[in-house]
Coordinates of C-alpha atoms and ligand atoms in Angstrom, one line a residue:
M1 CA 20.9 -16.1 173.9
K2 CA 22.8 -13.5 175.5
Y3 CA 20.8 -12.8 178.6
S4 CA 18.8 -15.1 181.0
L5 CA 16.1 -14.2 183.6
N6 CA 14.6 -16.5 186.3
L7 CA 10.9 -16.1 186.8
A8 CA 9.0 -17.3 189.9
H9 CA 5.4 -18.3 189.1
L10 CA 3.8 -17.9 192.5
Y11 CA 1.2 -20.7 193.2
G12 CA 1.0 -21.3 189.5
D13 CA -0.7 -24.7 190.0
L14 CA -3.4 -23.0 192.2
L15 CA -3.9 -19.4 190.9
N16 CA -4.4 -19.3 187.1
T17 CA -7.9 -18.1 186.2
Y18 CA -8.7 -16.9 182.7
G19 CA -5.4 -18.0 181.3
D20 CA -3.3 -15.8 183.5
I21 CA -0.4 -18.1 182.6
G22 CA -0.6 -16.4 179.1
N23 CA 1.4 -13.5 180.9
I24 CA 4.3 -15.8 181.2
L25 CA 4.1 -16.8 177.5
A26 CA 3.9 -13.1 176.6
L27 CA 7.0 -12.4 178.7
R28 CA 8.8 -15.2 177.0
Y29 CA 7.7 -14.0 173.6
Y30 CA 9.0 -10.6 174.1
A31 CA 12.1 -11.8 176.1
K32 CA 13.1 -13.8 173.1
Q33 CA 13.1 -10.7 170.9
M34 CA 15.3 -9.2 173.5
D35 CA 17.9 -12.0 173.2
T36 CA 16.8 -13.2 176.6
N37 CA 16.0 -16.7 177.8
L38 CA 13.2 -16.8 180.4
K39 CA 13.4 -19.7 182.9
V40 CA 10.2 -20.4 184.9
D41 CA 9.8 -22.2 188.3
I42 CA 6.5 -22.7 190.0
I43 CA 6.8 -21.8 193.6
S44 CA 3.9 -23.3 195.4
L45 CA 2.7 -24.7 198.8
N46 CA 5.6 -25.5 201.2
Q47 CA 8.2 -24.3 198.8
E48 CA 10.7 -21.6 199.6
F49 CA 10.8 -18.3 197.6
N50 CA 14.4 -17.2 197.3
P51 CA 14.4 -13.4 196.6
E52 CA 18.0 -13.5 195.5
K53 CA 17.4 -16.1 192.8
Y54 CA 14.5 -14.5 191.0
D55 CA 14.6 -11.7 188.5
I56 CA 10.7 -11.5 187.9
A57 CA 7.8 -12.8 189.9
F58 CA 4.2 -13.5 188.6
F59 CA 1.3 -14.1 190.8
G60 CA -2.0 -14.9 189.1
G61 CA -5.6 -14.7 190.0
G62 CA -8.0 -17.2 191.5
Q63 CA -11.2 -17.9 193.3
D64 CA -11.8 -17.4 197.1
Y65 CA -11.3 -21.2 197.8
E66 CA -7.8 -21.3 196.3
Q67 CA -7.0 -18.0 197.7
M68 CA -7.8 -19.1 201.3
I69 CA -5.3 -22.0 200.8
V70 CA -2.6 -19.7 199.4
S71 CA -3.2 -17.2 202.2
K72 CA -2.3 -19.6 204.8
D73 CA 0.9 -20.9 203.1
I74 CA 2.0 -17.4 201.8
Q75 CA 2.6 -16.2 205.4
S76 CA 5.7 -18.3 205.5
K77 CA 7.0 -16.6 202.4
K78 CA 5.9 -13.1 203.6
E79 CA 9.3 -11.9 204.7
A80 CA 11.1 -13.0 201.5
L81 CA 8.4 -11.6 199.2
T82 CA 8.3 -8.3 201.0
K83 CA 12.1 -8.1 200.8
Y84 CA 12.0 -8.9 197.1
I85 CA 9.2 -6.2 196.4
H86 CA 10.8 -3.6 198.7
D87 CA 14.2 -4.1 197.0
G88 CA 12.6 -3.2 193.7
G89 CA 12.2 -6.8 192.2
P90 CA 9.9 -6.6 189.3
M91 CA 6.6 -8.4 190.0
L92 CA 3.1 -8.7 188.3
A93 CA 0.2 -9.6 190.4
I94 CA -3.2 -10.2 189.0
C95 CA -6.6 -10.1 190.8
G96 CA -6.4 -12.7 193.6
G97 CA -2.6 -12.4 193.7
Y98 CA -3.0 -8.6 193.8
Q99 CA -5.3 -8.8 196.8
L100 CA -3.0 -11.2 198.7
L101 CA 0.0 -8.8 198.5
G102 CA -2.1 -6.2 200.4
Q103 CA -3.5 -6.2 204.0
Y104 CA -6.5 -8.5 203.6
Y105 CA -9.3 -9.5 201.3
I106 CA -12.9 -10.1 202.5
G107 CA -14.2 -13.0 200.5
A108 CA -17.8 -13.2 199.0
D109 CA -18.9 -15.3 202.1
G110 CA -17.6 -12.6 204.5
Q111 CA -14.5 -14.6 205.5
K112 CA -11.3 -12.6 206.0
I113 CA -8.4 -13.8 203.8
E114 CA -5.1 -12.4 205.2
G115 CA -2.7 -10.9 202.8
I116 CA 1.1 -10.4 203.4
H117 CA 0.9 -6.6 203.9
A118 CA 3.8 -6.1 201.6
L119 CA 1.6 -3.3 199.9
D120 CA -0.8 -1.1 201.7
H121 CA -4.0 -1.8 199.9
Y122 CA -7.0 -3.7 201.3
T123 CA -10.0 -5.4 199.7
E124 CA -13.5 -5.5 200.9
S125 CA -16.3 -7.5 199.3
Q126 CA -19.5 -6.2 197.6
D127 CA -22.9 -7.8 198.2
N128 CA -24.2 -9.9 195.5
N129 CA -22.2 -8.2 192.8
R130 CA -19.2 -8.7 190.7
F131 CA -17.5 -6.4 188.3
I132 CA -17.4 -8.2 185.1
G133 CA -16.6 -6.9 181.6
D134 CA -14.2 -5.3 179.3
I135 CA -12.1 -2.5 180.8
V136 CA -9.8 0.2 179.4
I137 CA -7.4 2.4 181.6
K138 CA -4.8 5.0 180.9
N139 CA -1.5 5.1 182.5
E140 CA -0.9 8.7 183.4
E141 CA 2.9 8.5 183.3
T142 CA 3.3 6.9 180.0
N143 CA 0.0 7.9 178.4
Q144 CA -0.4 4.3 177.4
E145 CA -3.8 2.7 177.3
Y146 CA -4.2 -0.8 178.7
H147 CA -7.1 -3.1 177.6
G148 CA -8.4 -6.1 179.5
F149 CA -11.3 -8.0 181.1
E150 CA -12.1 -7.8 184.7
N151 CA -14.1 -10.2 186.9
H152 CA -14.0 -9.6 190.6
N153 CA -16.1 -9.4 193.7
G154 CA -13.4 -7.6 195.7
V155 CA -13.3 -3.8 195.9
T156 CA -9.7 -2.5 196.5
Y157 CA -8.7 0.7 198.1
L158 CA -5.0 1.9 197.6
G159 CA -2.8 2.7 200.5
K160 CA 0.0 4.9 201.1
N161 CA 3.0 4.8 198.5
E162 CA 0.9 3.2 196.0
R163 CA -0.3 4.8 192.8
P164 CA -2.8 3.2 190.4
L165 CA -1.7 1.3 187.2
G166 CA -4.1 3.6 185.4
T167 CA -7.3 5.7 185.5
V168 CA -10.5 4.1 184.4
V169 CA -11.6 5.1 180.9
S170 CA -14.3 2.5 180.8
G171 CA -15.2 -0.4 183.2
H172 CA -15.0 -0.5 187.0
G173 CA -11.4 -0.9 188.2
N174 CA -10.4 -1.3 191.8
N175 CA -13.7 -0.3 193.4
G176 CA -16.0 1.3 190.9
K177 CA -15.7 4.6 192.8
D178 CA -12.4 6.4 192.6
K179 CA -11.6 5.6 188.9
T180 CA -8.3 3.9 189.9
E181 CA -7.3 0.5 188.5
G182 CA -4.5 -1.6 189.9
A183 CA -1.5 -0.5 191.7
I184 CA 2.1 0.4 191.2
F185 CA 4.7 0.2 194.1
K186 CA 8.3 0.4 193.1
N187 CA 8.6 -2.3 190.3
T188 CA 5.5 -4.2 191.4
Y189 CA 2.5 -3.9 189.1
C190 CA -0.9 -5.1 190.3
S191 CA -4.1 -5.2 188.2
Y192 CA -7.6 -6.8 188.0
F193 CA -7.0 -7.3 184.2
H194 CA -7.3 -10.8 182.9
G195 CA -7.0 -11.4 179.3
P196 CA -4.1 -11.9 180.0
I197 CA -2.9 -8.4 180.6
L198 CA 0.6 -8.8 179.0
A199 CA -0.7 -10.6 176.0
R200 CA -2.8 -7.6 175.1
N201 CA -0.5 -4.9 176.5
G202 CA 3.0 -5.6 175.4
E203 CA 4.3 -2.3 176.4
L204 CA 3.8 -3.4 180.1
A205 CA 5.6 -6.6 179.3
K206 CA 8.4 -4.7 177.9
R207 CA 8.7 -2.4 180.9
I208 CA 8.9 -5.3 183.3
L209 CA 11.6 -7.2 181.2
I210 CA 13.6 -4.0 180.8
T211 CA 13.6 -3.4 184.6
A212 CA 14.5 -7.0 185.2
L213 CA 17.5 -6.8 182.7
Q214 CA 18.7 -3.5 184.1
R215 CA 18.7 -4.9 187.5
K216 CA 20.6 -8.1 186.6
Y217 CA 23.0 -6.6 184.1
P218 CA 23.6 -3.1 185.2
D219 CA 26.5 -2.6 182.9
A220 CA 25.0 -4.0 179.7
D221 CA 24.1 -1.9 176.6
L222 CA 20.3 -2.5 176.4
S223 CA 19.6 -0.1 173.7
K224 CA 18.5 -2.8 171.3
Q225 CA 16.1 -4.1 174.0
Q226 CA 14.8 -0.6 174.6
A227 CA 14.2 0.0 171.0
L228 CA 12.0 -3.0 170.6
E229 CA 8.8 -2.0 168.9
I230 CA 5.6 -3.5 170.4
K231 CA 2.8 -3.9 167.9
P232 CA -0.7 -4.2 169.2
T233 CA -1.9 -7.8 169.1
Y234 CA -5.6 -7.1 169.7
Ligands
LIG1 N1 -11.7 -14.1 194.3 C1 -11.3 -12.8 194.0 C2 -12.6 -11.8 193.7 O1 -13.5 -12.3 193.3 C3 -10.4 -12.7 192.9 C4 -11.0 -13.1 191.6 C5 -10.0 -13.4 190.4 O2 -8.8 -13.6 190.7 N2 -10.5 -13.4 189.3 O3 -12.4 -10.7 193.9

């Protein structure tokens, strides 16, 4: 294949609820159609994240127990991940991963789980309730609708420089109040969607792959890649 991208699957052995790993399979499926090989490394506890090496990072969701373990370890990768995100590295973070990129997450037992403050959102907990069910949002910039399934206790409030991934059409979203779902900061996309999000929303997978290819191969003619037609798979 003509192109090659390196993907870091952050804590892929710990955070992978509801088949979040399917996001990587979807990326690989579309990458192949873009003449691109996707090489995946799991970067987990006590392993270094090298922001120069990776073209895409994926951070899945998890339960509070795993999130607490990751929260401690990820502080040693905080600087490298923040650099990667602020330099415009493409990243997808789902649910627990989304929460950990922000300031903090208050778990269901009231314990504070520290994030890495790379993004400004924060996540509180709700009493004896979870947001569970199908969800549909609309991305205001592209007019694309994204479909997924949410299951979270955390209620997230966006911070400065963040815009939502979409406006809630049906379902709960970030906090059930302000109609926002997920977050976008530079080329980092965050969402509560499982399902997995990229398997059901190929346009978003395409956007992430095109960004990664443009960053790595700034002089390449990517018109064929940009013309790739995404057919709904749901
Ligand atoms: N434990 C977090 C919450 O309940 C994240 C859940 C998830 O990743 N599905 O909000």
